[in-house]
CSV table of C-alpha atoms in Angstrom, one decimal:
chain,number,residue,atom,x,y,z
A,1,ARG,CA,-33.5,-17.3,15.0
A,2,ILE,CA,-30.4,-17.0,12.7
A,3,ARG,CA,-28.2,-13.7,12.3
A,4,ILE,CA,-25.4,-13.2,10.0
A,5,LEU,CA,-22.3,-11.8,11.6
A,6,PRO,CA,-20.1,-9.1,10.1
A,7,GLY,CA,-17.8,-10.5,7.4
A,8,ILE,CA,-13.7,-10.5,7.7
A,9,PRO,CA,-13.3,-7.3,5.6
A,10,GLN,CA,-15.7,-5.6,7.5
A,11,ILE,CA,-14.2,-6.7,10.9
A,12,LEU,CA,-10.8,-5.3,9.4
A,13,ASP,CA,-12.2,-1.9,8.0
A,14,ASP,CA,-15.5,-0.9,9.8
A,15,GLN,CA,-15.0,-1.4,13.7
A,16,PRO,CA,-18.0,-3.5,13.6
A,17,HIS,CA,-20.4,-3.8,16.4
A,18,LEU,CA,-22.9,-6.7,17.4
A,19,ILE,CA,-25.8,-4.9,15.8
A,20,GLN,CA,-24.4,-5.3,12.4
A,21,ALA,CA,-25.2,-8.6,12.4
A,22,ARG,CA,-28.1,-9.1,10.2
A,23,GLU,CA,-31.1,-11.4,8.8
A,24,ILE,CA,-30.1,-13.3,5.9
A,25,ASP,CA,-29.8,-11.4,2.6
A,26,PRO,CA,-30.4,-13.1,-0.5
A,27,GLU,CA,-26.9,-12.4,-1.5
A,28,ASP,CA,-26.0,-15.0,1.0
A,29,LEU,CA,-27.6,-17.7,-1.1
A,30,LEU,CA,-25.6,-16.9,-4.4
A,31,THR,CA,-22.9,-19.4,-4.9
A,32,ARG,CA,-20.9,-16.6,-6.5
A,33,LYS,CA,-19.7,-13.0,-6.2
A,34,ALA,CA,-22.2,-10.4,-6.7
A,35,VAL,CA,-22.0,-8.2,-10.1
A,36,LYS,CA,-20.7,-4.8,-8.9
A,37,ILE,CA,-21.3,-1.8,-11.3
A,38,SER,CA,-20.3,2.1,-11.5
A,39,LEU,CA,-23.3,3.8,-11.4
A,40,LYS,CA,-22.1,7.1,-11.9
A,41,GLU,CA,-20.4,5.8,-15.6
A,42,SER,CA,-23.8,3.8,-16.1
A,43,LEU,CA,-26.1,6.4,-15.5
A,44,SER,CA,-24.6,9.3,-17.4
A,45,TYR,CA,-27.6,9.0,-20.0
A,46,VAL,CA,-30.0,10.2,-17.4
A,47,ARG,CA,-28.5,13.1,-16.1
A,48,GLY,CA,-30.4,16.3,-16.7
A,49,LYS,CA,-33.3,14.1,-18.2
A,50,ARG,CA,-37.3,13.2,-16.8
A,51,VAL,CA,-37.3,9.7,-16.2
A,52,LEU,CA,-40.4,7.6,-15.6
A,53,VAL,CA,-40.2,4.2,-13.7
A,54,THR,CA,-43.6,2.0,-14.4
A,55,GLY,CA,-44.0,-0.7,-11.7
A,56,ALA,CA,-42.1,1.6,-9.3
A,57,GLY,CA,-44.0,0.0,-6.5
A,58,GLY,CA,-42.7,-3.3,-7.2
A,59,SER,CA,-39.5,-4.9,-6.1
A,60,ILE,CA,-37.5,-4.4,-9.5
A,61,GLY,CA,-39.1,-1.0,-10.2
A,62,SER,CA,-38.1,0.5,-6.4
A,63,GLU,CA,-35.0,-0.6,-6.6
A,64,LEU,CA,-34.5,1.2,-10.2
A,65,CYS,CA,-35.6,4.1,-8.4
A,66,ARG,CA,-33.4,3.5,-5.4
A,67,GLN,CA,-30.1,3.5,-8.0
A,68,LEU,CA,-31.4,6.0,-10.4
A,69,LEU,CA,-30.9,8.9,-7.2
A,70,SER,CA,-27.5,8.7,-8.3
A,71,GLY,CA,-27.9,9.6,-11.6
A,72,GLY,CA,-28.4,13.1,-11.7
A,73,ALA,CA,-31.8,13.1,-13.1
A,74,GLU,CA,-34.1,16.1,-13.4
A,75,ARG,CA,-37.5,14.6,-12.3
A,76,LEU,CA,-38.0,10.8,-11.5
A,77,TYR,CA,-41.9,9.9,-11.8
A,78,LEU,CA,-42.8,7.0,-10.1
A,79,PHE,CA,-45.6,5.3,-11.8
A,80,GLY,CA,-47.7,2.6,-10.3
A,81,HIS,CA,-51.1,1.4,-10.1
A,82,GLY,CA,-51.2,0.8,-6.1
A,83,GLU,CA,-51.3,3.7,-4.0
A,84,ASN,CA,-50.0,2.3,-1.0
A,85,SER,CA,-47.2,0.8,-2.7
A,86,ILE,CA,-46.4,4.0,-4.8
A,87,TYR,CA,-46.7,6.1,-1.4
A,88,GLU,CA,-44.1,3.7,0.4
A,89,ILE,CA,-41.3,4.2,-2.3
A,90,THR,CA,-42.0,8.2,-2.4
A,91,ARG,CA,-41.6,8.4,1.2
A,92,GLU,CA,-38.3,6.0,1.3
A,93,LEU,CA,-36.8,7.8,-1.5
A,94,ARG,CA,-37.4,11.3,0.0
A,95,LEU,CA,-35.9,9.8,3.4
A,96,LEU,CA,-32.9,8.7,1.6
A,97,GLN,CA,-32.2,12.0,0.2
A,98,GLU,CA,-32.8,13.7,3.7
A,99,GLU,CA,-29.9,11.3,4.6
A,100,GLY,CA,-27.7,12.5,1.5
A,101,VAL,CA,-27.9,9.6,-0.5
A,102,GLY,CA,-27.6,10.2,-4.3
A,103,GLU,CA,-28.4,13.8,-6.1
A,104,LYS,CA,-31.1,16.2,-5.9
A,105,VAL,CA,-34.1,15.1,-8.1
A,106,ASP,CA,-37.8,16.0,-7.7
A,107,VAL,CA,-39.7,12.8,-7.0
A,108,VAL,CA,-43.0,12.5,-8.1
A,109,PRO,CA,-45.6,9.7,-7.5
A,110,VAL,CA,-48.2,9.1,-10.5
A,111,ILE,CA,-51.0,6.8,-9.8
A,112,GLY,CA,-52.1,5.2,-12.8
A,113,GLU,CA,-53.4,2.1,-15.2
A,114,LEU,CA,-51.5,0.7,-17.8
A,115,GLN,CA,-54.7,-0.8,-19.3
A,116,ASP,CA,-56.3,3.0,-19.5
A,117,ARG,CA,-54.9,3.6,-23.0
A,118,ASP,CA,-56.5,7.2,-23.2
A,119,PHE,CA,-54.9,7.6,-19.5
A,120,MET,CA,-51.6,6.7,-20.6
A,121,PHE,CA,-51.4,9.1,-23.8
A,122,TYR,CA,-52.7,12.1,-21.7
A,123,ILE,CA,-50.1,11.3,-19.1
A,124,LEU,CA,-46.9,10.6,-21.2
A,125,ASN,CA,-47.9,13.9,-22.9
A,126,ARG,CA,-48.4,15.5,-19.6
A,127,LEU,CA,-45.1,14.3,-17.9
A,128,LYS,CA,-42.7,15.0,-20.9
A,129,ALA,CA,-40.7,12.2,-19.8
A,130,GLN,CA,-37.4,11.5,-21.9
A,131,VAL,CA,-36.6,7.9,-20.6
A,132,VAL,CA,-39.0,5.4,-19.6
A,133,PHE,CA,-38.1,1.9,-17.7
A,134,HIS,CA,-40.8,-0.4,-18.0
A,135,ALA,CA,-40.7,-2.4,-15.1
A,136,ALA,CA,-44.7,-3.0,-14.4
A,137,ALA,CA,-45.9,-6.5,-14.9
A,138,HIS,CA,-48.0,-9.3,-13.6
A,139,LYS,CA,-45.5,-12.0,-12.8
A,140,HIS,CA,-46.8,-15.2,-11.0
A,141,VAL,CA,-46.7,-17.9,-13.2
A,142,PRO,CA,-49.5,-20.3,-11.7
A,143,MET,CA,-51.5,-17.1,-11.0
A,144,LEU,CA,-51.5,-16.1,-14.5
A,145,GLU,CA,-52.0,-19.9,-16.0
A,146,ALA,CA,-55.5,-19.2,-13.9
A,147,ASN,CA,-56.1,-15.7,-15.1
A,148,SER,CA,-55.1,-15.5,-19.0
A,149,VAL,CA,-57.2,-13.0,-20.2
A,150,GLU,CA,-55.9,-10.4,-17.5
A,151,ALA,CA,-52.3,-11.6,-18.1
A,152,VAL,CA,-52.6,-10.7,-21.7
A,153,LYS,CA,-54.8,-7.3,-21.0
A,154,ASN,CA,-52.1,-6.4,-18.6
A,155,ASN,CA,-48.8,-7.4,-19.8
A,156,VAL,CA,-49.5,-7.2,-23.7
A,157,PHE,CA,-52.1,-4.8,-24.2
A,158,GLY,CA,-50.5,-2.1,-21.0
A,159,THR,CA,-47.1,-2.4,-22.7
A,160,ARG,CA,-48.8,-1.6,-26.2
A,161,ASN,CA,-50.4,1.2,-24.7
A,162,VAL,CA,-47.2,2.5,-22.8
A,163,VAL,CA,-45.0,2.1,-25.8
A,164,GLU,CA,-47.4,3.7,-28.0
A,165,ALA,CA,-47.7,6.5,-25.9
A,166,SER,CA,-44.3,6.9,-25.4
A,167,ILE,CA,-43.5,7.4,-29.2
A,168,GLN,CA,-46.3,10.2,-29.5
A,169,ALA,CA,-44.8,11.8,-26.7
A,170,GLY,CA,-41.2,11.8,-27.7
A,171,VAL,CA,-39.8,9.6,-25.4
A,172,SER,CA,-36.2,8.8,-26.9
A,173,ARG,CA,-35.1,6.2,-24.7
A,174,PHE,CA,-37.2,3.0,-23.3
A,175,VAL,CA,-36.0,0.3,-21.7
A,176,PHE,CA,-38.5,-2.8,-21.3
A,177,ILE,CA,-38.0,-5.3,-18.4
A,178,SER,CA,-38.2,-8.7,-19.5
A,179,THR,CA,-37.8,-12.5,-18.4
A,180,ASP,CA,-36.0,-15.7,-19.7
A,181,LYS,CA,-39.3,-17.2,-19.6
A,182,ALA,CA,-40.2,-15.4,-23.0
A,183,VAL,CA,-37.5,-17.9,-24.4
A,184,ASN,CA,-39.4,-20.7,-26.1
A,185,PRO,CA,-42.3,-19.9,-23.4
A,186,SER,CA,-43.9,-22.5,-21.6
A,187,SER,CA,-46.4,-20.6,-19.5
A,188,VAL,CA,-49.0,-17.7,-20.1
A,189,TYR,CA,-46.9,-15.6,-18.2
A,190,GLY,CA,-43.7,-16.5,-20.5
A,191,ALA,CA,-46.0,-16.0,-24.0
A,192,SER,CA,-47.3,-12.5,-22.6
A,193,LYS,CA,-43.6,-11.1,-21.9
A,194,LEU,CA,-42.5,-12.4,-25.5
A,195,LEU,CA,-45.4,-10.9,-27.0
A,196,ALA,CA,-44.5,-7.6,-25.3
A,197,GLU,CA,-40.9,-7.8,-26.1
A,198,GLU,CA,-42.0,-8.1,-30.0
A,199,ILE,CA,-43.9,-4.7,-29.4
A,200,VAL,CA,-41.2,-2.9,-27.7
A,201,LEU,CA,-38.5,-4.3,-30.4
A,202,LYS,CA,-40.7,-3.3,-33.6
A,203,ALA,CA,-40.8,0.1,-31.8
A,204,GLY,CA,-36.8,0.4,-31.8
A,205,LYS,CA,-36.6,-0.7,-35.3
A,206,ASN,CA,-38.0,2.8,-36.3
A,207,GLY,CA,-34.8,4.6,-35.2
A,208,ALA,CA,-35.8,5.2,-31.6
A,209,GLN,CA,-33.8,3.7,-28.7
A,210,TYR,CA,-36.7,1.3,-27.3
A,211,LEU,CA,-34.8,-2.1,-26.0
A,212,VAL,CA,-35.2,-5.0,-24.2
A,213,VAL,CA,-33.3,-6.4,-21.1
A,214,ARG,CA,-34.1,-10.0,-20.2
A,215,PHE,CA,-33.3,-11.9,-16.9
A,216,GLY,CA,-34.0,-15.0,-15.1
A,217,ASN,CA,-35.4,-15.2,-11.4
A,218,VAL,CA,-34.5,-12.7,-8.8
A,219,LEU,CA,-33.7,-13.7,-5.4
A,220,GLY,CA,-35.8,-12.1,-2.9
A,221,SER,CA,-38.1,-10.4,-5.2
A,222,ARG,CA,-42.1,-10.6,-4.8
A,223,GLY,CA,-43.1,-14.1,-5.8
A,224,SER,CA,-39.5,-15.4,-5.8
A,225,ILE,CA,-39.1,-18.8,-4.1
A,226,VAL,CA,-36.8,-17.4,-1.4
A,227,PRO,CA,-39.8,-15.8,0.5
A,228,LEU,CA,-41.6,-18.8,0.1
A,229,PHE,CA,-38.8,-21.2,1.4
A,230,ARG,CA,-38.7,-19.0,4.4
A,231,ARG,CA,-42.4,-18.9,5.0
A,232,GLN,CA,-42.3,-22.7,4.9
A,233,ILE,CA,-39.2,-23.3,6.9
A,234,LEU,CA,-40.5,-21.1,9.9
A,235,LYS,CA,-44.1,-22.8,9.6
A,236,GLY,CA,-41.9,-26.0,10.5
A,237,GLY,CA,-41.8,-27.4,6.6
A,238,PRO,CA,-42.4,-29.2,4.7
A,239,VAL,CA,-40.4,-27.3,1.6
A,240,THR,CA,-42.1,-27.9,-1.3
A,241,LEU,CA,-39.8,-28.6,-4.5
A,242,THR,CA,-41.5,-28.7,-8.3
A,243,HIS,CA,-38.5,-31.3,-9.0
A,244,PRO,CA,-35.5,-32.4,-7.1
A,245,GLU,CA,-33.4,-31.9,-10.5
A,246,ALA,CA,-35.0,-28.4,-11.4
A,247,SER,CA,-32.0,-25.5,-11.4
A,248,ARG,CA,-32.6,-22.0,-12.2
A,249,PHE,CA,-30.2,-18.8,-12.9
A,250,PHE,CA,-30.2,-16.5,-10.0
A,251,MET,CA,-29.5,-12.9,-9.6
A,252,THR,CA,-30.2,-10.3,-6.5
A,253,ILE,CA,-32.3,-7.5,-7.3
A,254,PRO,CA,-29.9,-4.8,-6.9
A,255,GLU,CA,-27.4,-6.9,-9.3
A,256,ALA,CA,-30.0,-7.3,-11.9
A,257,VAL,CA,-31.3,-3.7,-12.0
A,258,SER,CA,-27.4,-2.1,-12.0
A,259,LEU,CA,-27.1,-4.2,-15.3
A,260,VAL,CA,-30.7,-3.1,-16.3
A,261,LEU,CA,-29.7,0.4,-15.9
A,262,LYS,CA,-25.9,-0.3,-17.8
A,263,ALA,CA,-27.6,-1.8,-21.1
A,264,GLY,CA,-30.3,0.9,-20.9
A,265,GLY,CA,-27.2,3.2,-21.5
A,266,VAL,CA,-25.2,1.3,-24.0
A,267,GLY,CA,-27.9,-0.2,-25.9
A,268,ASP,CA,-29.4,0.7,-29.2
A,269,GLY,CA,-33.0,0.5,-30.6
A,270,GLY,CA,-34.4,-2.6,-31.5
A,271,GLU,CA,-32.1,-4.6,-29.5
A,272,LEU,CA,-32.6,-7.5,-27.3
A,273,TYR,CA,-30.0,-7.8,-24.1
A,274,LEU,CA,-29.5,-11.0,-22.0
A,275,LEU,CA,-27.7,-10.6,-18.6
A,276,ASP,CA,-25.1,-13.1,-17.7
A,277,MET,CA,-26.3,-14.7,-14.7
A,278,GLY,CA,-23.5,-17.1,-13.8
A,279,LYS,CA,-24.2,-20.8,-13.5
A,280,PRO,CA,-27.7,-22.4,-12.8
A,281,ILE,CA,-28.2,-23.2,-9.1
A,282,LYS,CA,-30.3,-26.6,-8.2
A,283,ILE,CA,-33.6,-25.6,-6.5
A,284,LYS,CA,-32.9,-28.2,-3.8
A,285,GLU,CA,-29.7,-27.3,-3.0
A,286,LEU,CA,-30.9,-23.6,-2.6
A,287,ALA,CA,-33.5,-25.1,-0.3
A,288,GLU,CA,-31.2,-26.9,1.9
A,289,GLN,CA,-29.1,-23.9,2.1
A,290,MET,CA,-31.8,-22.0,3.5
A,291,ILE,CA,-32.9,-24.8,5.9
A,292,ARG,CA,-29.5,-24.9,7.2
A,293,PHE,CA,-29.2,-21.1,7.9
A,294,TYR,CA,-32.5,-21.2,10.0
A,295,GLY,CA,-30.9,-23.9,12.2
A,296,TYR,CA,-32.7,-26.9,11.0
């Protein structure tokens, strides 16, 4: 079992204890320094507003909610169709608030289904959200190859429902979380996200601030290769690669989310933003690095 000891700056500044030793963090696998953004400046556009996050129980959605605690929003709606994941993130945010993290904000869980068009129109009208972050999506590439109808129903028609319901309810700013797999898509997932992007960008052409932010692979997110490699290594191998030369751009979840929040504040309607993710990392090198981390 490998534990990471505190870094030199931490040792010099923070009077460290061995209890600060920790598990491998996705950030340890980056070959560059993580991007740091001042949330206070980035989040001024949500201050005093009612903000809705779809897919709030997922890895990206939940981190959006954590960072939005510092934005001074009046109300934060956590929308998702899985009651357990929405319960967990609601509980976590309220605990963080009790411990003095962020600013005072009403945290409101909302269980619902994007594919239910009537419900989406009803709930957006009722909540009167002014800012929407749309992170909800089916994301597992091989799973969606085998279930293409559900991919389109959820990622395309679900997005259309939430966009059109947002327009009708007067949502002034809408940020869609997309993927670099939408570029010349070679998968059902990528194609479904490209179609969803078009729906959002078309809505943004009418003067409303509806925009798209794309990024690549996120270290540590559900379905990413890091948890998969970890399971394979702890089981004793083998660690499986699609191709020895395959490489991908990587970010950590907090990095990706802070950049999404930044883009959401500076972007105009009908625009698409692509995050700078540094240089691509070879999957083989990432796997070897993780194997060494675990002492093999």
